Amino acid sequence: MDTPHLSGRRPLPHMAVVQYHPLSRPAAPRVSVCIANFNGEAMLADCIDSVLAQDTSAEVEVLVHDDASSDRSLDVLRHRYPQVSILASSDNVGFCVANNRMAAAARGEFLLLLNNDAALAPDAIRSFLASAGAIATPAIFTCPQYDWENGRLVDRGCLLDPFYNPVPNLDPRHNDVAYVIGACLWCQRTLWGELGGFPEWFGSIAEDIYLCSVARLRGFAVRCIDGSGYRHRQGASFGGNRAEGGLRSTYGRRALSERNKTAVMLVCTPGWTVWPLLSAHLALLYVEGALLSTLRRDLRLWREVYLPVLPGIVATHSRWMPLRRRIQADRSMSLRNWWLSFTWMPRKLSLLWRHGMPRIT
C-alpha cells in the first residue's frame, strides 16, 4: 500500500472517513475481516470472493478501508459487493491507520486482517476459530502463506534475525514464531485493543513485527496454525518482498523498513541488551548504506534510506522512550525466551549471497 512518510504527522481524525454500511449487516458477527485497500481494483474480487466463499457457519462481516484510491476501487465495492462495509478515506493515511480504523468499526469477537492482494483457502476461518478455541488465552495467529504465482510455500510465520529482519519459517514443527505478517493476521478484538493496535506513526512496514513483539512480551502466543492457508501476491500492494530475478525494492519502502525496524528494536528489545544491539545495528547499517550507495553510485539511496535513521532516533526520542518504558514495565516474558524466536544468521547476508545486491527504484 502506498503511504506518505509519517514522521511527526498526526493521524487524520475519523471525520475524514465516510462509512457505508450494508442494510443486511450480520446482527452479531463472530469474525470481522478487515481489508485495507489502495488502488486494488484489479485484486479486490479475488480477495473478497475468497472471504464470501468461506466454509464456516460463523457470521462474518467484511470491512474495507479505501485509502483515497485513484482507480475504480470504490465503484467496484459499492456495485459488486453491497454486503461489504466501506470506510472511504478522503486522504491516503497508510496501512496502520487504515487497520486501526477498521478495528474500531468492527463488531466481531475476532479480527482477521487480510491484504487486498491475498485470498483465503475455503477452510481458513473455520481453522482459525478451531485454533482459537483450543487455546486458553488470547493469541495472534496466521496460516501458511503460499506464493500466488507458483503455489510455493512462502512461510509459516516468521522468525527474526538479531537486527529484526524477517526470516521465513518453513518448519511445520515450529508453530510458535516471532511474528506473523499483516497480510493475514488473526486475533481477538479485545487483544488488539489491549495491545493498542498498530502504531500509526509507522505508516506501513514492520507494524506487524511491533504488534507481535508486544504480544509476546506480554505472554501471548504468536503462532501459525496447522492446515489451511492463503495465497498472496507478494509485494503487489507496496512493492518489494519477492526475490525471484534478484532483490528489488523502492526508496520509500526501504526508508520505512529501516526506520520502523529500528523503532521496534528500541521499544521491544528487553533489558540492557537493547543498547549494544542498537550500536551494532547502526554501525552495520551505515556500513551497508555506504557500500551500496558507492557501488550503485546512488547518493539518493544514502540520503533517503540510511542517513535519516540515527537523526530520526534522536528526533523521536520523546515518542519511543515512554512507549518502551510502558511496554517493558508490562513484560512477563524472560530474556531467554524472547530470543528463542530469533536466528543468529543476519538475513541480509544470506539474501546477498543468494541474490546479489538489491535494486532500488
mmCIF file of N, CA and C in Angstrom, residues 140 160 164 177-180 195 206-220 222 264-265 267-270 327-328 331 333 338 342:
data_model
loop_
_atom_site.group_PDB
_atom_site.id
_atom_site.type_symbol
_atom_site.label_atom_id
_atom_site.label_comp_id
_atom_site.label_asym_id
_atom_site.label_seq_id
_atom_site.Cartn_x
_atom_site.Cartn_y
_atom_site.Cartn_z
ATOM 1 N N ILE A 140 -2.323 -14.460 18.801
ATOM 2 C CA ILE A 140 -2.263 -13.992 17.420
ATOM 3 C C ILE A 140 -1.913 -15.185 16.544
ATOM 4 N N LEU A 160 12.981 -13.834 13.435
ATOM 5 C CA LEU A 160 13.700 -12.589 13.218
ATOM 6 C C LEU A 160 15.191 -12.833 13.372
ATOM 7 N N TYR A 164 16.252 -7.579 13.579
ATOM 8 C CA TYR A 164 14.804 -7.507 13.355
ATOM 9 C C TYR A 164 14.430 -7.556 11.872
ATOM 10 N N VAL A 177 6.173 -18.548 16.615
ATOM 11 C CA VAL A 177 7.083 -17.736 15.801
ATOM 12 C C VAL A 177 7.253 -16.360 16.437
ATOM 13 N N ALA A 178 8.192 -15.575 15.864
ATOM 14 C CA ALA A 178 8.423 -14.213 16.359
ATOM 15 C C ALA A 178 7.295 -13.283 15.955
ATOM 16 N N TYR A 179 6.810 -13.468 14.714
ATOM 17 C CA TYR A 179 5.698 -12.616 14.275
ATOM 18 C C TYR A 179 5.038 -13.221 13.058
ATOM 19 N N VAL A 180 3.826 -12.753 12.772
ATOM 20 C CA VAL A 180 3.100 -13.135 11.561
ATOM 21 C C VAL A 180 2.826 -11.861 10.774
ATOM 22 N N LEU A 195 -3.396 -4.466 23.180
ATOM 23 C CA LEU A 195 -2.044 -4.206 22.662
ATOM 24 C C LEU A 195 -1.914 -2.812 22.058
ATOM 25 N N ALA A 206 6.643 -3.155 9.095
ATOM 26 C CA ALA A 206 7.112 -3.558 10.430
ATOM 27 C C ALA A 206 6.078 -3.321 11.528
ATOM 28 N N GLU A 207 4.875 -2.829 11.167
ATOM 29 C CA GLU A 207 3.840 -2.687 12.185
ATOM 30 C C GLU A 207 3.420 -4.046 12.735
ATOM 31 N N ASP A 208 3.497 -5.086 11.888
ATOM 32 C CA ASP A 208 3.161 -6.439 12.342
ATOM 33 C C ASP A 208 4.242 -6.988 13.276
ATOM 34 N N ILE A 209 5.509 -6.652 13.000
ATOM 35 C CA ILE A 209 6.586 -7.057 13.912
ATOM 36 C C ILE A 209 6.370 -6.417 15.275
ATOM 37 N N TYR A 210 6.000 -5.146 15.270
ATOM 38 C CA TYR A 210 5.750 -4.437 16.526
ATOM 39 C C TYR A 210 4.608 -5.094 17.310
ATOM 40 N N LEU A 211 3.464 -5.289 16.673
ATOM 41 C CA LEU A 211 2.293 -5.825 17.368
ATOM 42 C C LEU A 211 2.586 -7.194 17.966
ATOM 43 N N CYS A 212 3.214 -8.063 17.179
ATOM 44 C CA CYS A 212 3.500 -9.414 17.655
ATOM 45 C C CYS A 212 4.574 -9.407 18.738
ATOM 46 N N SER A 213 5.530 -8.504 18.624
ATOM 47 C CA SER A 213 6.563 -8.412 19.654
ATOM 48 C C SER A 213 5.968 -7.986 20.982
ATOM 49 N N VAL A 214 5.078 -7.004 20.966
ATOM 50 C CA VAL A 214 4.420 -6.566 22.196
ATOM 51 C C VAL A 214 3.583 -7.701 22.774
ATOM 52 N N ALA A 215 2.889 -8.433 21.905
ATOM 53 C CA ALA A 215 2.084 -9.570 22.375
ATOM 54 C C ALA A 215 2.971 -10.608 23.057
ATOM 55 N N ARG A 216 4.091 -10.958 22.449
ATOM 56 C CA ARG A 216 4.989 -11.956 23.034
ATOM 57 C C ARG A 216 5.546 -11.478 24.370
ATOM 58 N N LEU A 217 5.928 -10.207 24.442
ATOM 59 C CA LEU A 217 6.440 -9.666 25.702
ATOM 60 C C LEU A 217 5.407 -9.763 26.816
ATOM 61 N N ARG A 218 4.127 -9.652 26.444
ATOM 62 C CA ARG A 218 3.047 -9.724 27.435
ATOM 63 C C ARG A 218 2.643 -11.163 27.746
ATOM 64 N N GLY A 219 3.267 -12.143 27.087
ATOM 65 C CA GLY A 219 2.986 -13.542 27.370
ATOM 66 C C GLY A 219 1.935 -14.180 26.492
ATOM 67 N N PHE A 220 1.507 -13.509 25.412
ATOM 68 C CA PHE A 220 0.527 -14.077 24.490
ATOM 69 C C PHE A 220 1.235 -14.836 23.371
ATOM 70 N N VAL A 222 2.112 -16.250 19.687
ATOM 71 C CA VAL A 222 2.094 -15.823 18.284
ATOM 72 C C VAL A 222 2.414 -17.079 17.488
ATOM 73 N N VAL A 264 11.168 -0.722 16.377
ATOM 74 C CA VAL A 264 10.749 -1.936 17.087
ATOM 75 C C VAL A 264 11.881 -2.432 17.984
ATOM 76 N N MET A 265 13.094 -2.414 17.457
ATOM 77 C CA MET A 265 14.252 -2.815 18.256
ATOM 78 C C MET A 265 14.364 -1.978 19.524
ATOM 79 N N VAL A 267 12.041 -0.199 21.095
ATOM 80 C CA VAL A 267 10.897 -0.288 22.003
ATOM 81 C C VAL A 267 10.776 -1.669 22.635
ATOM 82 N N CYS A 268 11.064 -2.720 21.885
ATOM 83 C CA CYS A 268 10.700 -4.067 22.322
ATOM 84 C C CYS A 268 11.849 -4.921 22.842
ATOM 85 N N THR A 269 13.084 -4.645 22.479
ATOM 86 C CA THR A 269 14.183 -5.491 22.961
ATOM 87 C C THR A 269 14.278 -5.404 24.478
ATOM 88 N N PRO A 270 14.200 -6.531 25.183
ATOM 89 C CA PRO A 270 14.168 -6.480 26.653
ATOM 90 C C PRO A 270 15.518 -6.120 27.270
ATOM 91 N N ILE A 327 5.930 -0.596 27.800
ATOM 92 C CA ILE A 327 5.903 -1.979 27.317
ATOM 93 C C ILE A 327 6.807 -2.865 28.168
ATOM 94 N N GLN A 328 7.989 -2.380 28.513
ATOM 95 C CA GLN A 328 8.904 -3.195 29.317
ATOM 96 C C GLN A 328 8.394 -3.369 30.739
ATOM 97 N N ARG A 331 6.178 -6.353 30.792
ATOM 98 C CA ARG A 331 6.757 -7.587 30.238
ATOM 99 C C ARG A 331 6.650 -8.732 31.234
ATOM 100 N N MET A 333 7.623 -11.970 29.775
ATOM 101 C CA MET A 333 8.495 -12.954 29.125
ATOM 102 C C MET A 333 9.944 -12.761 29.581
ATOM 103 N N TRP A 338 12.575 -14.675 25.051
ATOM 104 C CA TRP A 338 12.431 -13.680 23.992
ATOM 105 C C TRP A 338 13.286 -14.044 22.776
ATOM 106 N N PHE A 342 14.445 -16.000 17.560
ATOM 107 C CA PHE A 342 15.408 -15.313 16.705
ATOM 108 C C PHE A 342 16.415 -16.317 16.158
#
